[in-house]
PDB file of C-alpha atoms in Angstrom:
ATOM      1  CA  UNK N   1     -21.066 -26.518   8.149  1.00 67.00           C
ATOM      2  CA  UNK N   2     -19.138 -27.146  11.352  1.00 75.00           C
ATOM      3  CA  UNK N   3     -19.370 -23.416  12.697  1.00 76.00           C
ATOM      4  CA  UNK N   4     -21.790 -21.137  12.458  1.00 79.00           C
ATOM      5  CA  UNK N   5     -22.256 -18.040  14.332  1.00 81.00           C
ATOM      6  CA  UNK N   6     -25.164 -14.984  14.522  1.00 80.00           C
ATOM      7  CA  UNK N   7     -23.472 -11.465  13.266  1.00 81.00           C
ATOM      8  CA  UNK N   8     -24.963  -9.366  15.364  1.00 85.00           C
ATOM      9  CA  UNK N   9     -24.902  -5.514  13.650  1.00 87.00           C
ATOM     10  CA  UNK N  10     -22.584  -3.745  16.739  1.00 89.00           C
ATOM     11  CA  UNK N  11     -23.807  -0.103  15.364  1.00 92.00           C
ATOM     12  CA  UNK N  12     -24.757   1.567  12.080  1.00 91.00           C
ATOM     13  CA  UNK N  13     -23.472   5.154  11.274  1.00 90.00           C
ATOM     14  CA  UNK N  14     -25.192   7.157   8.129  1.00 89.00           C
ATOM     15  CA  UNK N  15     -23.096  10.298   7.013  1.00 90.00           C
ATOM     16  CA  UNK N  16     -24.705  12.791   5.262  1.00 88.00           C
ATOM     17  CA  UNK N  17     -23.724  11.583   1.354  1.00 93.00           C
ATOM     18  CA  UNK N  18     -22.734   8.387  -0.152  1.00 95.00           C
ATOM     19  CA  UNK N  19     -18.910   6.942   0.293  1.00 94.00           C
ATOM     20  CA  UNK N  20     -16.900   5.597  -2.347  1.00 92.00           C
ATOM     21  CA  UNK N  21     -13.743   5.401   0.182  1.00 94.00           C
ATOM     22  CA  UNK N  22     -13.271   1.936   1.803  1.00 94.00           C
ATOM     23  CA  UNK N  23     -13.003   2.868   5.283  1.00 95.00           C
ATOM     24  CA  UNK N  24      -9.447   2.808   7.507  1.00 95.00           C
ATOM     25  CA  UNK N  25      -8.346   2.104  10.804  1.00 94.00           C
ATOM     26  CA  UNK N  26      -6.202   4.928  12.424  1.00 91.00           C
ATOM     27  CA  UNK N  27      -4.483   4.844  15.833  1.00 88.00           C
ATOM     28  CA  UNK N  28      -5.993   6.470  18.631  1.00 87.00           C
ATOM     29  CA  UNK N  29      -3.292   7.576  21.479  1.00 86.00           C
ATOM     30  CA  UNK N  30      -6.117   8.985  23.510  1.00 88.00           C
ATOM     31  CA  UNK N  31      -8.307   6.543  23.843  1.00 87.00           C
ATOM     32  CA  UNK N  32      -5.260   3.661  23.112  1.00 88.00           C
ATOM     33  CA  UNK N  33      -7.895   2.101  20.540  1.00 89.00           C
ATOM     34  CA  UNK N  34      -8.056   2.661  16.999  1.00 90.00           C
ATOM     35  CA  UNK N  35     -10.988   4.598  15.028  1.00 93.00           C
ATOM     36  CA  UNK N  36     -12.247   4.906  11.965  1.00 95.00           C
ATOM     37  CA  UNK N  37     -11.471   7.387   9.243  1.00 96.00           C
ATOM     38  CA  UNK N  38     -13.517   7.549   5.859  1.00 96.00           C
ATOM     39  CA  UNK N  39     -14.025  10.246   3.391  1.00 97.00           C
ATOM     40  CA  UNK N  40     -17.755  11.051   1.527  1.00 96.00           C
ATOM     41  CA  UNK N  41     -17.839  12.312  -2.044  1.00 96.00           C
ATOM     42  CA  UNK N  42     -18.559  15.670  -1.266  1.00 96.00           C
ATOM     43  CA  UNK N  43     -14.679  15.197   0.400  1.00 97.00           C
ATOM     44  CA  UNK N  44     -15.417  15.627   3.803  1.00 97.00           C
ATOM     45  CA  UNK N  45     -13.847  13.407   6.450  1.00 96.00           C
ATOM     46  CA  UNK N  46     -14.936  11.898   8.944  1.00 96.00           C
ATOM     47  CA  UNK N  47     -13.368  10.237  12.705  1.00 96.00           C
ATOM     48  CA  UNK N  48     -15.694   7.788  14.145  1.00 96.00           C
ATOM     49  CA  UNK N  49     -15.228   5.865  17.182  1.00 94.00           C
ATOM     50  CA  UNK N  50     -15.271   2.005  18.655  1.00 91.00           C
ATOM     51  CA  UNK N  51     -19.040   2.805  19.881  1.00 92.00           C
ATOM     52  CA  UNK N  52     -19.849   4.603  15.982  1.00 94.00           C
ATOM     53  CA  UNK N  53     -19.939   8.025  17.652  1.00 95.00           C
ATOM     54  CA  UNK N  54     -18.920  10.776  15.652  1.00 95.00           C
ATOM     55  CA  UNK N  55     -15.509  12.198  16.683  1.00 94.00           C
ATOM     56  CA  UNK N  56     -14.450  14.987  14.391  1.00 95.00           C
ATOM     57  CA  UNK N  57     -15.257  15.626  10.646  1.00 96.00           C
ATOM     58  CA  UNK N  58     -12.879  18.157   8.563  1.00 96.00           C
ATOM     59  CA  UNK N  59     -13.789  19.733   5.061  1.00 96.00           C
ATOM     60  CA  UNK N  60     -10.751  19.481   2.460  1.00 96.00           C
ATOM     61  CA  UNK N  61     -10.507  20.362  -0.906  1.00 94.00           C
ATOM     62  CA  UNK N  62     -10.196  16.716  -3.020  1.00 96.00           C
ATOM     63  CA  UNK N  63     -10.551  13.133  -3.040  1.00 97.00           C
ATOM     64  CA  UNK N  64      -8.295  11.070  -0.839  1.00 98.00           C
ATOM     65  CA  UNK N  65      -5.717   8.761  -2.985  1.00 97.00           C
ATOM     66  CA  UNK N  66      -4.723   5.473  -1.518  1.00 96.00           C
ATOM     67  CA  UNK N  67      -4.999   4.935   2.110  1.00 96.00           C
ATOM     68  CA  UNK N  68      -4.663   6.993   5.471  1.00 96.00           C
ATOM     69  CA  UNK N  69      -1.674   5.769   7.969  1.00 96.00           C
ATOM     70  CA  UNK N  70      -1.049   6.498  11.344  1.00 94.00           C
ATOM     71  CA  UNK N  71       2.539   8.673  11.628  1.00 95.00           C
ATOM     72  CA  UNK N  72       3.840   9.671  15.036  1.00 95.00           C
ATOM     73  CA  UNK N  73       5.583  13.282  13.892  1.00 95.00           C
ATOM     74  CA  UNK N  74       6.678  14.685  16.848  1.00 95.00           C
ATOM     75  CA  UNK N  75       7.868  11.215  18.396  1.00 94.00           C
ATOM     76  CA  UNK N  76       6.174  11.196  21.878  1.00 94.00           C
ATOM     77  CA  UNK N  77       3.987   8.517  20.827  1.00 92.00           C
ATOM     78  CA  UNK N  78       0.830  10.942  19.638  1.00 92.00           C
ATOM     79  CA  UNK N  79       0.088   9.541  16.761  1.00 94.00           C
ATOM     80  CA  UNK N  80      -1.428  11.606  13.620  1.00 95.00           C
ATOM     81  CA  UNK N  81      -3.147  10.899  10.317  1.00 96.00           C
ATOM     82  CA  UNK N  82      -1.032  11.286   7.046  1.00 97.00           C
ATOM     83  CA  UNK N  83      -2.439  11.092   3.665  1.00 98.00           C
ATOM     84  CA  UNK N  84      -2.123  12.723  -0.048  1.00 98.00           C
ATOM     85  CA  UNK N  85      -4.831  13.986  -2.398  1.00 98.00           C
ATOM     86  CA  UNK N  86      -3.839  14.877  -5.806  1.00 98.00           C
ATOM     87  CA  UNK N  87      -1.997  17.898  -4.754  1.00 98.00           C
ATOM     88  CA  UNK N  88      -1.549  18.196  -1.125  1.00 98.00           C
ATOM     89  CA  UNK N  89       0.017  16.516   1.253  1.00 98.00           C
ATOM     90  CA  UNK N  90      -1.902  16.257   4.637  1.00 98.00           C
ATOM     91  CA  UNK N  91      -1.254  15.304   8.297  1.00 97.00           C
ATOM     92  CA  UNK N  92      -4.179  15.693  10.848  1.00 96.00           C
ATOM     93  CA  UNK N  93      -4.135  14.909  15.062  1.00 94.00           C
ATOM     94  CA  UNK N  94      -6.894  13.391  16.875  1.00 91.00           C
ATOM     95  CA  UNK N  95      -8.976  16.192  16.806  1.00 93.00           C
ATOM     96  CA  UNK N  96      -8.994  16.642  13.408  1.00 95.00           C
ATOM     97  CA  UNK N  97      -7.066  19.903  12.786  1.00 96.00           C
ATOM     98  CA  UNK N  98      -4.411  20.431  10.780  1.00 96.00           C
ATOM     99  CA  UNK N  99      -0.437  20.000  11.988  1.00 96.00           C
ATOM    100  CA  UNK N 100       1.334  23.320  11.791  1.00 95.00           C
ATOM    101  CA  UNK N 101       2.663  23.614   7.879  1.00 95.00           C
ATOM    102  CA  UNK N 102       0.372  21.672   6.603  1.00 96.00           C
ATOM    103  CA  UNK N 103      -1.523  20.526   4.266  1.00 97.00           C
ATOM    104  CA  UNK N 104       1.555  20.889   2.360  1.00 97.00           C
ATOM    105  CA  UNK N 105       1.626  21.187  -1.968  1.00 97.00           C
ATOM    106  CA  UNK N 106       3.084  18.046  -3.464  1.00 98.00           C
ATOM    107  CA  UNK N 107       6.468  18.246  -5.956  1.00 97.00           C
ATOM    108  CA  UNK N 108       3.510  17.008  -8.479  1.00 97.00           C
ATOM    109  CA  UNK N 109       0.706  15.901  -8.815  1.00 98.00           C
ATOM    110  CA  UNK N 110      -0.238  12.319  -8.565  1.00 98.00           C
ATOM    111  CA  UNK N 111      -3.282  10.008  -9.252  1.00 97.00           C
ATOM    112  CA  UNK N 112      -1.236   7.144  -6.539  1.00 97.00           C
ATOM    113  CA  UNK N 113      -1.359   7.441  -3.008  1.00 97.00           C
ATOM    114  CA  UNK N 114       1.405   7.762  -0.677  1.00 98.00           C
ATOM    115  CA  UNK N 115       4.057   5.876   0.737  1.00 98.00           C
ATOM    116  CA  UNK N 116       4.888   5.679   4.097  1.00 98.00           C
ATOM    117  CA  UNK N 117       8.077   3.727   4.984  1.00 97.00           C
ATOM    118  CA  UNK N 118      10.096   3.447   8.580  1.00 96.00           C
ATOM    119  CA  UNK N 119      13.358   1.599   7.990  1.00 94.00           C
ATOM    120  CA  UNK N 120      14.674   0.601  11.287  1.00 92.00           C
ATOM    121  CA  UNK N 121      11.117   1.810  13.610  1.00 92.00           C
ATOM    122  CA  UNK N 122      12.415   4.731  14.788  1.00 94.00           C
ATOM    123  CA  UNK N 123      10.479   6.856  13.425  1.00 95.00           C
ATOM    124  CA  UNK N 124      12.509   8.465  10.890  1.00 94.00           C
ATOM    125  CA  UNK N 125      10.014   8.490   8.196  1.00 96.00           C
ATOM    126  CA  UNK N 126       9.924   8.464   4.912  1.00 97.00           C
ATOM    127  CA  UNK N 127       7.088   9.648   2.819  1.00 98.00           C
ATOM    128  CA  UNK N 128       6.860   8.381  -0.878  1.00 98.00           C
ATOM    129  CA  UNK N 129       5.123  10.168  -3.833  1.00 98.00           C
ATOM    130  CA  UNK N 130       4.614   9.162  -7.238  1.00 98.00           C
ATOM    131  CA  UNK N 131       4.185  12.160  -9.801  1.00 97.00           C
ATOM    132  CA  UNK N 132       2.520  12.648 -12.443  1.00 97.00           C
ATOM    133  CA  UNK N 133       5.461  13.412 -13.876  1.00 96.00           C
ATOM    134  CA  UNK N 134       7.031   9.530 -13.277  1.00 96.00           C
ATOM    135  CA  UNK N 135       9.402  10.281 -10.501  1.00 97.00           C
ATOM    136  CA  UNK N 136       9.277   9.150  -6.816  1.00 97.00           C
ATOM    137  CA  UNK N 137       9.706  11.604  -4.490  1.00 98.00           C
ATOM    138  CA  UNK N 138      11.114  11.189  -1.004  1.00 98.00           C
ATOM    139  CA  UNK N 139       9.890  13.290   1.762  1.00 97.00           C
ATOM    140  CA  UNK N 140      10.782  14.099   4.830  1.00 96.00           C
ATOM    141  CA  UNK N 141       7.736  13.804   7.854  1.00 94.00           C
ATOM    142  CA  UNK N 142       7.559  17.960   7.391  1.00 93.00           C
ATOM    143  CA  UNK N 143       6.655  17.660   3.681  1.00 94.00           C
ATOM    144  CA  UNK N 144      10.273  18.779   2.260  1.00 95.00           C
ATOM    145  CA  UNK N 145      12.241  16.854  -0.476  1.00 95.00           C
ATOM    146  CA  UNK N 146      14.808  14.710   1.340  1.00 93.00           C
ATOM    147  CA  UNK N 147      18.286  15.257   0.016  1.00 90.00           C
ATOM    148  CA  UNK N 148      20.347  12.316  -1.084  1.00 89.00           C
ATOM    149  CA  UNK N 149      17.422  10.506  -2.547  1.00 95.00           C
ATOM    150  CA  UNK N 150      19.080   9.734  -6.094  1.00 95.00           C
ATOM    151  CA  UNK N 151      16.216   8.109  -8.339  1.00 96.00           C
ATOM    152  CA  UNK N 152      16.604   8.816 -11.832  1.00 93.00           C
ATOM    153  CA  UNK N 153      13.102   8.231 -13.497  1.00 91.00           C
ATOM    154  CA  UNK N 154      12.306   6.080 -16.164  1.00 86.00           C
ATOM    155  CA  UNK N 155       9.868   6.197 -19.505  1.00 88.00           C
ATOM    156  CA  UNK N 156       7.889   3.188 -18.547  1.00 90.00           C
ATOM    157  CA  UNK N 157       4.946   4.741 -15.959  1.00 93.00           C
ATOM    158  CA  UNK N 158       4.957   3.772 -12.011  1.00 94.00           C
ATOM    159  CA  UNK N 159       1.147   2.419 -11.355  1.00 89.00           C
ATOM    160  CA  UNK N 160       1.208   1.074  -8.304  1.00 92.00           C
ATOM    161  CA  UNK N 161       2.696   3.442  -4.519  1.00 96.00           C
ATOM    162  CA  UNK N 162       6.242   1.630  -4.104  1.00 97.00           C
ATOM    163  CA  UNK N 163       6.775  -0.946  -1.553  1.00 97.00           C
ATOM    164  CA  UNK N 164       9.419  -1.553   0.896  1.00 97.00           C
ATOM    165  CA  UNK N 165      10.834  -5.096   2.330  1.00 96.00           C
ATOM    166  CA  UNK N 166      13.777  -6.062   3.499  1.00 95.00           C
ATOM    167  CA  UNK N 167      15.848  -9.619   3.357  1.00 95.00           C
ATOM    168  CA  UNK N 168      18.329 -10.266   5.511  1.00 93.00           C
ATOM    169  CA  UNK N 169      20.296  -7.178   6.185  1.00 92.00           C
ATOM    170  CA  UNK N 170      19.668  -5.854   2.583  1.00 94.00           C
ATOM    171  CA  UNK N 171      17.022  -2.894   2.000  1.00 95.00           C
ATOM    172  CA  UNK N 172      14.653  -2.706  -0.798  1.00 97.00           C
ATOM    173  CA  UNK N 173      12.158  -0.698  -2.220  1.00 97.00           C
ATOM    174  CA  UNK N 174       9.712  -2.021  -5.219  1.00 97.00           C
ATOM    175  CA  UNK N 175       9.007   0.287  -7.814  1.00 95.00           C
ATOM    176  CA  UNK N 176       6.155  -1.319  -9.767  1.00 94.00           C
ATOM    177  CA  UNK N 177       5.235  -1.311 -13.326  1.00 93.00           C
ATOM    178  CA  UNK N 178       3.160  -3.056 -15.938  1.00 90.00           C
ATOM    179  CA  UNK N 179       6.272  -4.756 -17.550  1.00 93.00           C
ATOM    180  CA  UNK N 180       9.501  -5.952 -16.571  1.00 93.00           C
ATOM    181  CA  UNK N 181      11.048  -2.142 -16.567  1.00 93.00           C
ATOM    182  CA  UNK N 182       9.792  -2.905 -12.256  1.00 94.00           C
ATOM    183  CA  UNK N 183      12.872  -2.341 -10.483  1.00 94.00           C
ATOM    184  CA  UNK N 184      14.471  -2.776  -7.018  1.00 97.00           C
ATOM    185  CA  UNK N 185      15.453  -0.112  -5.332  1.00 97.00           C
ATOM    186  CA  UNK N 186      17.996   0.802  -2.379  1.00 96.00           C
ATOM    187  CA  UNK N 187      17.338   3.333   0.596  1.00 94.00           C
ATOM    188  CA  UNK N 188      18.863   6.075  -1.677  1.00 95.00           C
ATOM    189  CA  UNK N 189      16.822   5.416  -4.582  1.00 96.00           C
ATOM    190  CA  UNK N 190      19.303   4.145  -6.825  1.00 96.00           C
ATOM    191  CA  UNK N 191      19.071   1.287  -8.709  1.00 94.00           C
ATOM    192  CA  UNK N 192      19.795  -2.267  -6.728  1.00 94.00           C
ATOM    193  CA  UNK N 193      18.268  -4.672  -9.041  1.00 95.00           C
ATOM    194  CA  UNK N 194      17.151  -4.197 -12.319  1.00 92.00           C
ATOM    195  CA  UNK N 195      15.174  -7.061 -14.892  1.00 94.00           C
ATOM    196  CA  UNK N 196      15.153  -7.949 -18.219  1.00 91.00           C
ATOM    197  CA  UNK N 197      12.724  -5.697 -19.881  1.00 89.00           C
ATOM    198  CA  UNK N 198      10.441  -6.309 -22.783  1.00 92.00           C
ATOM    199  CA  UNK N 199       7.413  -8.730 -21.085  1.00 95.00           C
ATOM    200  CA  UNK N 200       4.326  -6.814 -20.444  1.00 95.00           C
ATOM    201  CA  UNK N 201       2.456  -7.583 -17.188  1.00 96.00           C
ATOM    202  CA  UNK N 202      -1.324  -7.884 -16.761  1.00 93.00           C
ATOM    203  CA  UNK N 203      -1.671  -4.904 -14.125  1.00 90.00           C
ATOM    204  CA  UNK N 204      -2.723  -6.375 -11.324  1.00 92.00           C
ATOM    205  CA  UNK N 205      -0.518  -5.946  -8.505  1.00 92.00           C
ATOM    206  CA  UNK N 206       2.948  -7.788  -7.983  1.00 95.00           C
ATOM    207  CA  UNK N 207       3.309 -10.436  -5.030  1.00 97.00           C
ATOM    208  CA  UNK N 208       6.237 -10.932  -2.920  1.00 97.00           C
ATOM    209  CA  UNK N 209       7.104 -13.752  -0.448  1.00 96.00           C
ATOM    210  CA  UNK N 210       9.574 -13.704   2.186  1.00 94.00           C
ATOM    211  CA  UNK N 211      12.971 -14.537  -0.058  1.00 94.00           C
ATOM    212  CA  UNK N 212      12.325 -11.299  -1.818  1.00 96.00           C
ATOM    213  CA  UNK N 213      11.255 -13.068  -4.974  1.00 96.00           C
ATOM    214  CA  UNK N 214       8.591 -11.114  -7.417  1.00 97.00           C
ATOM    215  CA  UNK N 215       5.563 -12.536  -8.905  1.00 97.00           C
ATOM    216  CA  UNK N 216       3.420 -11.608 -11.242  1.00 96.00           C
ATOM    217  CA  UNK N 217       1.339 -12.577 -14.220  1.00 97.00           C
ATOM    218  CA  UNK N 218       2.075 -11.514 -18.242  1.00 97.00           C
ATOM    219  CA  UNK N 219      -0.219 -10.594 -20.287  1.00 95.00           C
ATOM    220  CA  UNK N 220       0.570 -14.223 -22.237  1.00 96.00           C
ATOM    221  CA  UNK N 221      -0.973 -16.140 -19.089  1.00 96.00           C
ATOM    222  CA  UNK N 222       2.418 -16.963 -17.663  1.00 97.00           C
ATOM    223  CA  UNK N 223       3.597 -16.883 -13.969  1.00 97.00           C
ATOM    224  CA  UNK N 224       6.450 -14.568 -14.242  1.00 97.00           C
ATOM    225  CA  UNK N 225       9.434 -14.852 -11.125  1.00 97.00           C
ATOM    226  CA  UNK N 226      12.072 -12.460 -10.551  1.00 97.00           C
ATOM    227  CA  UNK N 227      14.349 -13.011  -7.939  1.00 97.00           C
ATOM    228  CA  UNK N 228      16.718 -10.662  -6.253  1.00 97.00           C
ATOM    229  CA  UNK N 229      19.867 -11.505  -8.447  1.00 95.00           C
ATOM    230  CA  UNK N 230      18.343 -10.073 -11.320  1.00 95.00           C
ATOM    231  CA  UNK N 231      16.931 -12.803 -12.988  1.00 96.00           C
ATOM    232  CA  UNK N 232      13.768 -13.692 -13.970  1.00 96.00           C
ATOM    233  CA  UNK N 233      11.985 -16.487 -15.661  1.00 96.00           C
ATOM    234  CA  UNK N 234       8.191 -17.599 -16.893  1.00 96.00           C
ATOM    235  CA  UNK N 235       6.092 -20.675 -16.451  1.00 96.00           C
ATOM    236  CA  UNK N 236       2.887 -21.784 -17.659  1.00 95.00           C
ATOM    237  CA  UNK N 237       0.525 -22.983 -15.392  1.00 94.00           C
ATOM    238  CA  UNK N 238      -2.716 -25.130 -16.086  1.00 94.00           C
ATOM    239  CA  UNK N 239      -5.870 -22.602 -16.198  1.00 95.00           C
ATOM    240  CA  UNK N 240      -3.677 -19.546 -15.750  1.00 96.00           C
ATOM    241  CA  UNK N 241      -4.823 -16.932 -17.980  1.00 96.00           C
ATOM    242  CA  UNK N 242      -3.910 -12.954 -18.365  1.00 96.00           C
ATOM    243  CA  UNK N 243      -7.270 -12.502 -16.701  1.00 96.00           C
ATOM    244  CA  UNK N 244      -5.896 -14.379 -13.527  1.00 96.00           C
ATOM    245  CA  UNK N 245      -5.570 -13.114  -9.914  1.00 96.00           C
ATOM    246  CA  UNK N 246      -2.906 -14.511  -8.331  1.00 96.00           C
ATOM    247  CA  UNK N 247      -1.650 -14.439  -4.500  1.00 97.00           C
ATOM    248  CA  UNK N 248       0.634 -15.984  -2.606  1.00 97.00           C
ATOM    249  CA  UNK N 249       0.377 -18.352   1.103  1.00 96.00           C
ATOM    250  CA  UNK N 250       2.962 -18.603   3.316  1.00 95.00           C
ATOM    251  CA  UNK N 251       3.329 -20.462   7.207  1.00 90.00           C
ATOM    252  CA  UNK N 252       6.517 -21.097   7.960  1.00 87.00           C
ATOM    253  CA  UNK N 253       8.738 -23.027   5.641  1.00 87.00           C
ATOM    254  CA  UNK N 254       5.172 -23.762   3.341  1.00 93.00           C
ATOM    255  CA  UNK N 255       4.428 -21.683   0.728  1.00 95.00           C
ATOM    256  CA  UNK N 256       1.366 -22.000  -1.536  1.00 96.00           C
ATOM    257  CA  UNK N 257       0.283 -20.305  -4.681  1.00 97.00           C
ATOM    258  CA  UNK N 258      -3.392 -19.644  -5.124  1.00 97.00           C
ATOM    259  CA  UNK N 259      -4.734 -18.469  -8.819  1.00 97.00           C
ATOM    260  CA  UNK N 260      -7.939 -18.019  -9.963  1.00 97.00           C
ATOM    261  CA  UNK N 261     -10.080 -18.944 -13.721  1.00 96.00           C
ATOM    262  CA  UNK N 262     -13.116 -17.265 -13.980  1.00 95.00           C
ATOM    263  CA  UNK N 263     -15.085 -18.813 -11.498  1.00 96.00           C
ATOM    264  CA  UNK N 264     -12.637 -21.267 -10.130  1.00 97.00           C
ATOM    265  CA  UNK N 265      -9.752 -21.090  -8.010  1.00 98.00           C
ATOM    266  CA  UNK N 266      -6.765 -23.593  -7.755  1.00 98.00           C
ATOM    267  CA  UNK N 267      -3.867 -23.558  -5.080  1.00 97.00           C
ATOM    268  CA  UNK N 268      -0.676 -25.054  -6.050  1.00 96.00           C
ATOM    269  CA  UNK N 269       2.624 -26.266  -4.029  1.00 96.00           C
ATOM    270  CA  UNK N 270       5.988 -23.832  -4.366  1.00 93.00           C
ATOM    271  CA  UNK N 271       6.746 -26.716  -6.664  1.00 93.00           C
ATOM    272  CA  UNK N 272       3.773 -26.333  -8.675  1.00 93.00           C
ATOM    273  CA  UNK N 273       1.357 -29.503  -7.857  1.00 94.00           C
ATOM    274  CA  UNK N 274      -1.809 -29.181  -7.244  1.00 95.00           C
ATOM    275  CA  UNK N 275      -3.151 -29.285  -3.849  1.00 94.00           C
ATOM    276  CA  UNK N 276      -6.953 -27.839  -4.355  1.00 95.00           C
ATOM    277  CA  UNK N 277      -9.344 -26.743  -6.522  1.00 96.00           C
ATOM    278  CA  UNK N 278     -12.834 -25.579  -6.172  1.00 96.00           C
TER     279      UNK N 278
END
C-alpha cells in the first residue's frame, strides 16, 4: 500500500512452440550486456537480446538439464555458453555455433545438470557431472576427466548438482542426498566431512548460511543442522512439517529462518523465536 508502480510490458517474443525451460541470463562480451537463452520442447535454442530481437537459434538433439552458465574457455574474456543434456556436454559462443570438440559425450548419462565451479576466479574451471551411475565426475573446460579427482561413490543416490562454498581458507564441495549419507567434500573429491547416517530427508533442497552449517528438513518434520565438524543435530519447530519449505535470511551478523505450513509462513530468529507470521 505505500508503493505502487505501472509494469509496463518492455517487449513480448513468441517462439515457434511452447517452453517448459525457465529462461537464463548469459553474458554477452559483444554487446557487454547479458541476453537471454531458453530452449522450446521441440529442443531448439534460442539467443534473444535486451530489445527481444532474435539473435541466434541452434537445433540440438535433447532437453537441456539444469541451467546454462556463462564460461570464458579460452580466457580473453569472450565468454561462451556451457550446459549438459542427458548425454552431451555442450559449449556454444555468441553466435551460437559450436566450440571446436564439442558437444562432447558425457562419462554417463545423467538426469542432473551440471556443475560449474571456479575456485580461486581464475578461470581454471571445473565442470561437475552427476551419472547415472552415482559418481561425480570432474571435468576439465575441454570435456576430459580431470586426473586426481579421487571420489569414491556411494549407494545412497546424488539428487541434487553439487555445490561449492568455501569458509575461511577451507574448500568444500556439497554432495547432496535425501538422507544424512550428504557429505562434504574437498577440491580432490575425497571425503572432508562426513554425517551420521540413518535420517531420511524430505527432498527438497539443503540450505547453507555463511558458517558452512547445513540445513535441511526430515521427513519426521524436524529442522535438521549439520555443521562442519561432523556433527549434526534435530529440532522441532512449531508448524514445521515434512511438507515444509524452508530457507534461510542473512544481513550481516542477522540471520533469520523462514518456513512455511500450508498456506502460512513463519520467520524465526537463529535462536528460534518468532519474529513473524502471516
Amino acid at each position: 500500500n505505500d508503493f505502487k508502480e505501472v509494469i509496463q510490458e518492455e517487449w513480448f517474443k513468441h517462439l515457434d512452440t511452447s517452453i517448459s525451460m525457465q529462461p537464463q541470463f548469459v553474458y554477452n562480451h559483444f554487446t557487454k550486456e547479458k541476453m537471454i537463452v531458453i530452449q522450446n520442447d521441440n529442443h531448439k535454442l534460442f539467443a534473444i537480446n535486451s530489445k527481444g530481437e532474435q539473435i541466434w537459434s541452434l537445433q540440438i538433439e535433447s532437453k537441456i538439464l539444469g541451467k546454462i552458465s556463462s564460461i570464458d574457455v579460452y580466457k580473453n574474456n569472450k565468454y561462451q555458453c556451457l550446459f549438459n543434456t542427458k548425454s552431451q556436454l555442450y559449449v556454444i559462443d555468441r553466435n551460437g555455433e559450436n566450440v571446436e570438440g564439442f558437444p562432447k559425450q558425457l562419462p554417463s548419462t545423467t538426469t542432473i545438470g551440471h556443475a560449474l565451479f571456479d575456485y580461486d576466479e581464475n578461470k581454471k574451471y571445473r565442470i561437475i557431472i552427476v551419472g547415472d551411475d552415482n559418481n561425480i565426475y570432474n571435468l576439465h573446460k575441454t570435456g576430459k576427466i580431470n586426473n586426481g579427482w579421487k571420489y569414491i561413490k556411494g549407494s545412497n543416490r546424488i539428487k541434487q548438482s553439487p555445490r561449492y562454498f568455501k569458509v575461511g581458507a577451507n574448500d568444500y564441495i556439497l554432495a547432496e542426498r535425501n538422507n544424512s549419507s550428504t557429505q562434504l567434500l574437498g577440491r580432490s573429491g575425497s571425503k572432508r566431512v562426513p554425517f551420521e547416517e540413518g535420517i531420511q530427508f524430505n527432498g527438497n533442497p539443503m540450505q547453507i548460511d555463511k558458517q558452512g552449517a547445513l540445513y535441511a528438513i526430515t521427513s519426521e518434520g524436524k529442522l535438521w543442522t549439520g555443521t562442519l565438524d561432523g556433527n549434526s543435530s534435530q529440532l522441532s519447530l512449531p508448524n514445521l512439517t515434512s511438507n515444509s519449505l524452508f530457507a534461510i535470511q542473512e544481513k550481516g551478523s542477522e540471520k533469520q529462518f523462514i518456513y512455511t505450513n500450508k498456506k502460512s509462513v513463519f520467520i524465526v530468529t537463529a535462536d528460534f523465536v518468532e519474529v513473524y507470521s502471516f
